[in-house]
Short mmCIF file of C-alpha atoms in Angstrom, two decimals:
data_model
loop_
_atom_site.label_atom_id
_atom_site.label_comp_id
_atom_site.label_asym_id
_atom_site.label_seq_id
_atom_site.Cartn_x
_atom_site.Cartn_y
_atom_site.Cartn_z
CA MET V 31 -22.90 -66.28 -0.91
CA THR V 32 -21.60 -64.04 -3.75
CA THR V 33 -21.55 -66.10 -6.77
CA THR V 34 -18.75 -63.61 -8.35
CA GLY V 35 -15.60 -62.53 -6.56
CA ARG V 36 -15.55 -58.63 -5.24
CA VAL V 37 -13.24 -55.37 -6.16
CA SER V 38 -12.27 -52.74 -3.19
CA PHE V 39 -11.07 -50.00 -4.03
CA VAL V 40 -10.00 -48.30 -0.12
CA GLY V 41 -9.01 -44.84 0.51
CA ALA V 42 -5.45 -45.70 2.67
CA GLY V 43 -4.98 -41.97 4.07
CA PRO V 44 -2.63 -40.36 3.08
CA GLY V 45 -0.32 -43.22 4.47
CA ALA V 46 0.20 -43.93 7.99
CA ALA V 47 -1.27 -47.46 9.01
CA ASP V 48 -3.89 -46.35 11.75
CA LEU V 49 -5.30 -43.69 9.59
CA ILE V 50 -7.12 -45.91 7.70
CA THR V 51 -10.50 -46.60 7.80
CA VAL V 52 -12.05 -49.69 10.04
CA ARG V 53 -14.13 -50.53 6.85
CA GLY V 54 -11.15 -50.32 4.32
CA ALA V 55 -8.84 -51.94 7.91
CA ARG V 56 -11.87 -54.98 7.51
CA ARG V 57 -11.63 -55.51 3.50
CA ILE V 58 -7.48 -55.36 3.43
CA ALA V 59 -8.04 -58.28 6.87
CA GLU V 60 -10.61 -60.44 3.43
CA ALA V 61 -8.95 -59.92 0.92
CA ASP V 62 -6.94 -62.42 -1.34
CA VAL V 63 -5.40 -60.31 -3.54
CA VAL V 64 -4.15 -56.87 -2.59
CA ILE V 65 -2.71 -54.88 -5.07
CA TRP V 66 -1.11 -51.59 -3.99
CA ALA V 67 1.99 -48.91 -4.73
CA PRO V 68 4.31 -49.26 -2.34
CA SER V 69 5.61 -45.51 -3.07
CA ALA V 70 2.18 -44.31 -2.31
CA VAL V 71 1.37 -45.94 0.24
CA ASP V 72 3.41 -46.93 3.76
CA VAL V 73 4.71 -50.71 3.66
CA GLU V 74 2.94 -51.34 7.68
CA CYS V 75 -0.70 -50.22 6.20
CA VAL V 76 -0.48 -53.54 4.68
CA ARG V 77 1.90 -55.33 6.87
CA GLU V 78 -0.31 -54.79 9.70
CA HIS V 79 -3.69 -55.16 7.90
CA ALA V 80 -3.22 -58.25 5.10
CA ARG V 81 -3.89 -62.17 5.48
CA ALA V 82 -0.31 -63.78 5.61
CA GLU V 83 -1.49 -65.79 2.67
CA ALA V 84 -2.59 -62.84 1.20
CA GLU V 85 -0.98 -62.34 -2.56
CA LEU V 86 0.30 -58.86 -3.15
CA VAL V 87 0.65 -57.31 -6.34
CA ASP V 88 2.78 -53.83 -6.55
CA PHE V 89 0.77 -51.93 -8.45
CA SER V 90 3.79 -50.12 -10.42
CA ARG V 91 5.60 -53.22 -11.82
CA VAL V 92 2.55 -54.55 -13.37
CA THR V 93 1.21 -54.01 -17.12
CA PRO V 94 -2.86 -52.61 -16.93
CA GLU V 95 -3.08 -56.18 -18.65
CA GLU V 96 -2.18 -57.25 -16.17
CA ILE V 97 -4.45 -56.01 -13.92
CA THR V 98 -7.39 -56.85 -16.32
CA ASP V 99 -6.37 -60.30 -16.37
CA LEU V 100 -6.41 -60.72 -12.29
CA TYR V 101 -9.85 -58.82 -12.49
CA ARG V 102 -10.88 -62.18 -15.14
CA ARG V 103 -9.52 -64.37 -12.65
CA ALA V 104 -10.88 -62.84 -8.72
CA ALA V 105 -14.14 -63.09 -11.01
CA ALA V 106 -14.12 -67.05 -12.13
CA SER V 107 -12.03 -67.47 -8.66
CA ARG V 108 -14.74 -66.28 -6.67
CA GLN V 109 -12.13 -63.84 -4.65
CA MET V 110 -11.42 -60.33 -2.97
CA VAL V 111 -9.46 -58.28 -4.54
CA VAL V 112 -8.62 -54.28 -2.60
CA ARG V 113 -6.97 -52.05 -4.63
CA LEU V 114 -5.44 -49.53 -2.71
CA HIS V 115 -4.92 -46.30 -2.88
CA ALA V 116 -3.08 -43.59 -1.41
CA GLY V 117 -5.75 -40.92 0.58
CA ASP V 118 -8.70 -41.44 -0.27
CA ALA V 119 -9.93 -43.85 -3.34
CA ALA V 120 -13.22 -41.27 -4.50
CA THR V 121 -11.54 -38.47 -4.92
CA GLY V 122 -8.57 -39.17 -7.97
CA GLY V 123 -6.06 -42.08 -9.17
CA GLY V 124 -8.10 -42.77 -11.81
CA VAL V 125 -10.63 -45.24 -9.61
CA GLN V 126 -13.63 -44.62 -12.11
CA GLU V 127 -11.64 -46.36 -15.47
CA GLN V 128 -11.34 -49.88 -12.72
CA HIS V 129 -14.36 -49.66 -11.00
CA ASP V 130 -15.93 -49.68 -14.39
CA LEU V 131 -13.58 -52.30 -16.05
CA CYS V 132 -14.54 -54.76 -13.07
CA VAL V 133 -18.70 -53.34 -13.21
CA ARG V 134 -18.50 -54.86 -17.36
CA LEU V 135 -16.80 -58.23 -15.95
CA GLY V 136 -19.56 -59.01 -13.92
CA LEU V 137 -18.29 -58.36 -10.42
CA ASP V 138 -18.96 -57.35 -7.44
CA VAL V 139 -17.26 -53.16 -7.13
CA GLU V 140 -17.43 -50.87 -3.57
CA VAL V 141 -15.52 -48.11 -3.01
CA VAL V 142 -14.26 -48.42 0.68
CA PRO V 143 -13.38 -44.07 1.27
CA GLY V 144 -10.55 -42.42 2.87
CA VAL V 145 -8.43 -40.01 4.59
CA SER V 146 -6.83 -37.68 1.71
CA VAL V 147 -3.78 -36.25 1.66
CA VAL V 148 -5.15 -32.26 1.47
CA ALA V 149 -7.21 -33.23 4.96
CA ALA V 150 -4.13 -34.69 6.59
CA ALA V 151 -1.39 -31.97 5.70
CA ALA V 152 -4.09 -29.01 6.85
CA ALA V 153 -4.41 -31.10 10.50
CA ARG V 154 -0.65 -31.75 10.60
CA ILE V 155 -0.43 -27.55 10.37
CA GLY V 156 -3.18 -26.93 12.77
CA ARG V 157 -5.14 -24.55 10.06
CA GLU V 158 -9.07 -24.90 8.59
CA ILE V 159 -7.80 -23.91 4.73
CA THR V 160 -11.88 -23.40 4.39
CA SER V 161 -11.84 -20.72 6.67
CA THR V 162 -14.31 -17.67 5.14
CA GLU V 163 -11.67 -15.63 6.09
CA ALA V 164 -9.37 -16.26 4.23
CA SER V 165 -10.70 -18.81 1.76
CA SER V 166 -14.06 -20.00 0.59
CA ALA V 167 -12.85 -22.95 -1.34
CA VAL V 168 -9.86 -25.33 -1.59
CA LEU V 169 -8.87 -25.77 -5.45
CA ILE V 170 -7.36 -29.81 -6.19
CA SER V 171 -5.78 -29.71 -9.56
CA PRO V 172 -3.83 -32.19 -10.85
CA GLU V 173 -0.34 -31.29 -12.19
CA SER V 174 -1.17 -31.62 -15.92
CA SER V 175 -4.30 -28.98 -15.66
CA GLU V 176 -3.93 -26.01 -17.58
CA LEU V 177 -6.20 -24.66 -15.51
CA VAL V 178 -3.60 -23.79 -12.78
CA ARG V 179 -3.14 -20.11 -13.91
CA GLU V 180 -7.31 -19.39 -13.56
CA PHE V 181 -8.06 -21.06 -10.51
CA ALA V 182 -4.77 -18.57 -9.57
CA ALA V 183 -7.02 -15.63 -10.30
CA LEU V 184 -9.41 -16.89 -7.64
CA GLN V 185 -7.47 -16.65 -4.89
CA THR V 186 -8.59 -19.31 -2.75
CA THR V 187 -6.87 -21.68 -1.50
CA MET V 188 -5.49 -24.37 -3.54
CA ALA V 189 -3.77 -27.46 -3.19
CA ALA V 190 -1.97 -29.42 -5.49
CA THR V 191 -0.69 -32.21 -6.13
CA VAL V 192 2.99 -30.80 -8.83
CA SER V 193 6.65 -33.02 -9.56
CA GLY V 194 9.82 -31.96 -8.80
CA ALA V 195 10.64 -31.75 -12.68
CA ARG V 196 7.16 -29.42 -12.89
CA VAL V 197 7.31 -27.08 -9.89
CA GLY V 198 9.31 -23.85 -11.96
CA GLN V 199 6.11 -23.52 -14.55
CA PHE V 200 3.96 -24.27 -11.22
CA VAL V 201 5.07 -21.04 -9.29
CA GLU V 202 4.89 -19.72 -13.12
CA LYS V 203 1.64 -20.19 -13.58
CA LEU V 204 0.21 -19.02 -10.10
CA LEU V 205 2.29 -15.49 -10.87
CA GLU V 206 0.38 -15.52 -13.90
CA GLY V 207 -2.44 -16.37 -11.98
CA GLY V 208 -2.47 -13.14 -9.73
CA TYR V 209 -0.87 -15.13 -6.84
CA ALA V 210 2.15 -12.82 -5.26
CA ALA V 211 5.88 -13.80 -4.14
CA GLU V 212 5.22 -14.13 -0.83
CA THR V 213 2.05 -15.53 -0.53
CA PRO V 214 2.13 -18.72 1.73
CA VAL V 215 3.01 -21.96 0.60
CA VAL V 216 2.87 -25.06 3.05
CA VAL V 217 5.09 -28.38 1.61
CA ALA V 218 4.21 -31.53 2.16
CA TYR V 219 5.54 -34.72 1.85
CA LYS V 220 4.92 -38.14 2.82
CA VAL V 221 2.65 -36.60 5.60
CA SER V 222 2.13 -38.67 8.65
CA GLN V 223 4.32 -41.90 7.71
CA ALA V 224 7.68 -41.85 9.25
CA ASP V 225 10.03 -39.43 6.67
CA GLU V 226 7.47 -36.80 6.23
CA LEU V 227 8.31 -33.32 5.43
CA VAL V 228 6.54 -30.12 5.70
CA VAL V 229 7.29 -27.06 5.26
CA HIS V 230 6.50 -23.44 5.52
CA THR V 231 7.45 -21.47 2.55
CA THR V 232 6.59 -19.17 -0.22
CA VAL V 233 5.24 -18.49 -4.04
CA GLY V 234 8.89 -16.75 -4.28
CA GLU V 235 10.48 -19.43 -2.40
CA LEU V 236 8.98 -22.38 -3.56
CA GLU V 237 11.36 -23.68 -6.53
CA SER V 238 14.85 -23.57 -4.18
CA VAL V 239 12.61 -25.57 -1.60
CA VAL V 240 11.96 -28.35 -3.54
CA LYS V 241 15.89 -28.11 -5.22
CA GLN V 242 17.24 -27.89 -1.18
CA HIS V 243 14.95 -30.95 -0.14
CA LYS V 244 14.97 -32.94 -3.38
CA LEU V 245 12.07 -33.91 -4.24
CA TYR V 246 11.56 -35.56 -7.38
CA ARG V 247 8.77 -37.33 -6.71
CA PRO V 248 4.97 -35.96 -6.71
CA THR V 249 4.75 -33.66 -3.72
CA LEU V 250 1.20 -31.30 -1.74
CA PHE V 251 1.82 -27.97 -2.37
CA LEU V 252 -0.92 -26.00 -0.33
CA VAL V 253 -1.18 -22.76 -1.56
CA GLY V 254 -3.20 -19.83 0.24
CA ALA V 255 -3.18 -17.39 2.79
CA ALA V 256 -5.17 -19.83 5.23
CA VAL V 257 -2.02 -21.89 5.45
CA LYS V 258 0.13 -19.05 6.94
CA ALA V 259 1.59 -20.47 9.98
CA PRO V 260 0.59 -19.27 13.83
CA THR V 261 2.45 -16.53 15.20
CA ARG V 262 3.22 -18.15 18.60
CA ARG V 263 2.70 -16.45 21.56
CA VAL V 264 4.11 -17.04 24.85
CA SER V 265 1.29 -16.84 28.21
CA ALA V 266 2.61 -15.69 30.92
CA SER V 267 0.59 -17.47 32.72
CA VAL V 268 2.01 -20.57 31.32
CA THR V 269 5.72 -19.08 32.61
CA ALA V 270 4.37 -19.05 36.27
CA SER V 271 2.96 -22.27 36.09
CA ALA V 272 6.15 -23.98 34.67
CA ASP V 273 7.11 -25.28 37.79
CA GLU V 274 4.00 -27.01 38.66
CA PRO V 275 3.92 -30.72 38.29
CA ALA V 276 2.84 -32.03 34.87
CA ARG V 277 -1.01 -33.07 35.12
CA THR V 278 -1.44 -37.10 33.96
CA ALA V 279 -4.12 -38.00 31.98
CA ARG V 280 -7.28 -40.00 33.69
CA PRO V 281 -7.01 -43.44 31.46
CA THR V 282 -9.99 -44.39 30.38
CA ARG V 283 -11.27 -47.99 30.21
CA TRP V 284 -11.33 -48.74 26.72
CA SER V 285 -7.59 -47.40 27.12
CA ARG V 286 -6.66 -49.83 29.55
CA ARG V 287 -8.06 -52.18 28.26
CA ALA V 288 -6.10 -51.48 25.28
CA ALA V 289 -2.77 -51.39 26.56
CA SER V 290 -3.34 -54.88 28.70
CA ARG V 291 -4.13 -56.33 25.58
CA ILE V 292 -1.06 -55.53 23.63
CA ALA V 293 1.53 -55.96 26.91
CA THR V 294 -0.16 -59.74 26.60
CA ARG V 295 -0.04 -60.05 22.75
CA THR V 296 2.97 -62.52 22.29
CA ASP V 297 1.16 -64.70 19.84
CA GLU V 298 2.41 -62.98 16.76
CA PRO V 299 5.53 -62.20 16.49
CA ILE V 300 6.86 -58.40 16.11
CA PRO V 301 7.80 -56.66 13.18
CA ALA V 302 11.09 -55.26 12.70
CA PRO V 303 10.85 -51.38 13.71
CA LEU V 304 10.32 -48.87 10.42
CA PRO V 305 12.80 -46.46 10.42
CA VAL V 306 11.76 -42.90 12.01
CA PRO V 307 13.01 -39.74 12.49
CA ALA V 308 15.72 -38.55 14.84
CA THR V 309 13.77 -36.01 16.58
CA ALA V 310 11.12 -38.79 16.90
CA ALA V 311 10.60 -39.57 20.32
CA THR V 312 10.89 -43.62 21.70
CA SER V 313 7.60 -45.98 20.03
CA GLU V 314 4.89 -47.40 22.36
CA PRO V 315 2.52 -49.59 21.96
CA ASN V 316 -0.52 -47.95 19.72
CA PRO V 317 -3.35 -48.26 20.74
CA ALA V 318 -4.77 -47.98 17.83
CA TRP V 319 -4.45 -50.98 16.73
CA THR V 320 -6.81 -52.73 19.30
CA ALA V 321 -9.87 -50.52 17.68
CA VAL V 322 -9.56 -53.57 14.64
CA GLU V 323 -7.70 -56.12 16.02
CA GLU V 324 -10.45 -58.03 16.95
CA ILE V 325 -11.80 -57.67 12.99
CA GLN V 326 -8.93 -59.09 11.91
CA GLN V 327 -8.26 -62.06 13.82
CA SER V 328 -12.28 -63.08 13.43
CA VAL V 329 -11.28 -62.87 9.08
CA ARG V 330 -7.79 -64.27 9.06
CA LYS V 331 -8.47 -67.58 11.13
CA PRO V 332 -12.42 -68.84 12.11
CA ALA V 333 -13.11 -68.26 15.11
CA GLU V 334 -12.72 -71.33 17.03
CA GLU V 335 -16.18 -73.20 18.00
CA PRO V 336 -16.61 -73.76 21.86
CA ALA V 337 -15.71 -77.15 22.52
CA PRO V 338 -19.57 -78.79 23.50
CA LYS V 339 -19.36 -78.78 27.21
CA PRO V 340 -20.32 -82.49 28.28
CA LYS V 341 -23.46 -83.90 29.04
CA LEU V 342 -24.30 -84.38 32.61
CA THR V 343 -24.85 -88.20 33.23
CA VAL V 344 -25.56 -89.98 36.54
CA VAL V 345 -23.85 -92.95 36.27
CA ALA V 346 -24.59 -95.70 39.35
CA ALA V 347 -21.58 -96.59 40.65
CA GLU V 348 -20.83 -100.58 41.10
CA MET V 349 -22.34 -101.69 43.77
CA SER V 350 -21.08 -104.87 45.51
CA LYS V 351 -23.62 -107.77 44.93
CA PRO V 352 -24.66 -109.30 48.75
CA PRO V 353 -23.75 -112.79 49.72
CA THR V 354 -26.79 -114.98 48.80
CA VAL V 355 -27.20 -117.43 52.01
CA ARG V 356 -28.09 -120.96 51.29
CA ALA V 357 -28.98 -123.45 53.62
CA SER V 358 -27.56 -126.49 53.48
CA THR V 359 -29.63 -129.31 51.70
CA SER V 360 -29.91 -131.50 54.47
CA ALA V 361 -30.88 -128.51 56.50
CA GLN V 362 -33.68 -128.20 54.09
CA LYS V 363 -34.25 -131.59 54.15
CA LYS V 364 -33.89 -131.43 58.13
CA LYS V 365 -36.89 -129.05 57.97
CA GLN V 366 -39.31 -130.85 55.63
CA THR V 367 -39.00 -133.96 57.71
CA PRO V 368 -41.87 -134.28 59.97
CA HIS V 369 -40.51 -134.71 63.97
CA LYS V 370 -40.90 -138.65 65.26
CA PRO V 371 -41.81 -139.86 68.55
CA THR V 372 -38.79 -141.21 69.58
CA LYS V 373 -39.55 -145.57 70.74
CA ARG V 374 -39.00 -146.20 73.63
CA THR V 375 -37.44 -148.94 74.68
CA ALA V 376 -39.29 -151.51 78.05
CA GLY V 377 -36.14 -150.60 80.33
CA ASN V 378 -37.54 -146.50 80.60
#
């Protein structure tokens, strides 16, 4: 058993609750305290994975001193603490400073990597942003960096998180660095979440697009030729076979097992559904949760030990005792008395 508490810096992924790693979900399920920012991590990620009795701390409503006191309490009480970070915890979010602080306090510390927001955005648009034909590197620059102009001069794919108030300055540095006004840009806001926004535009139109969609919070921008939207072509063979019946996927053993388990889960209350865009399809049970369900349940409540099987004890049936037959006393005496000859009278 550990002699101190543990702090796990967990990358929660881009936001969707089912894009967290299995290890990250396990750490949340084990945690006594979960520190997170609702503006950066979807509430569903915490609601689905955290224990009901876990303490939830809104990172945006506490001071650094209060976070330090929380770490001290964890060290003294041997608590498990999870600090959730959007995307990958190993690539930003001030993890290094907090990591070193926890080490100085004597806590066990670990960093659980996650799916980065850049990877999620690239997957969303279906582009390989490190393609050697268009770029050789992806450069991630913070919004306060003064090196945007220098990065733009390299003409590689750039991934930058910028707040709405600084988009004008960001565009100026891109143009000064050498990007043309026609350079493709992808605006990725809350990728993988219910209210995500992904828009293809250009450097010259970027500022107007941000104002149009009222993106005041930090938003990810992918800049470069690699993120250009592909040209859609309709194949003649596809058009000719439009009347053919669509083939349904063959269910696997895992998918059948997952669907049956979800259908029979009636012991837990069903959370209220989150608002979804009007264009979204009707939500169906998500079998992804079953990948971590057993881990969650084993941590949330101790596994019930099977009741010991009763030992097989052979008990003889109580049989009635046979009645005891005793000869009468007179009979015994009669048997024991020797036979005496009967006296004959004289008349016989």
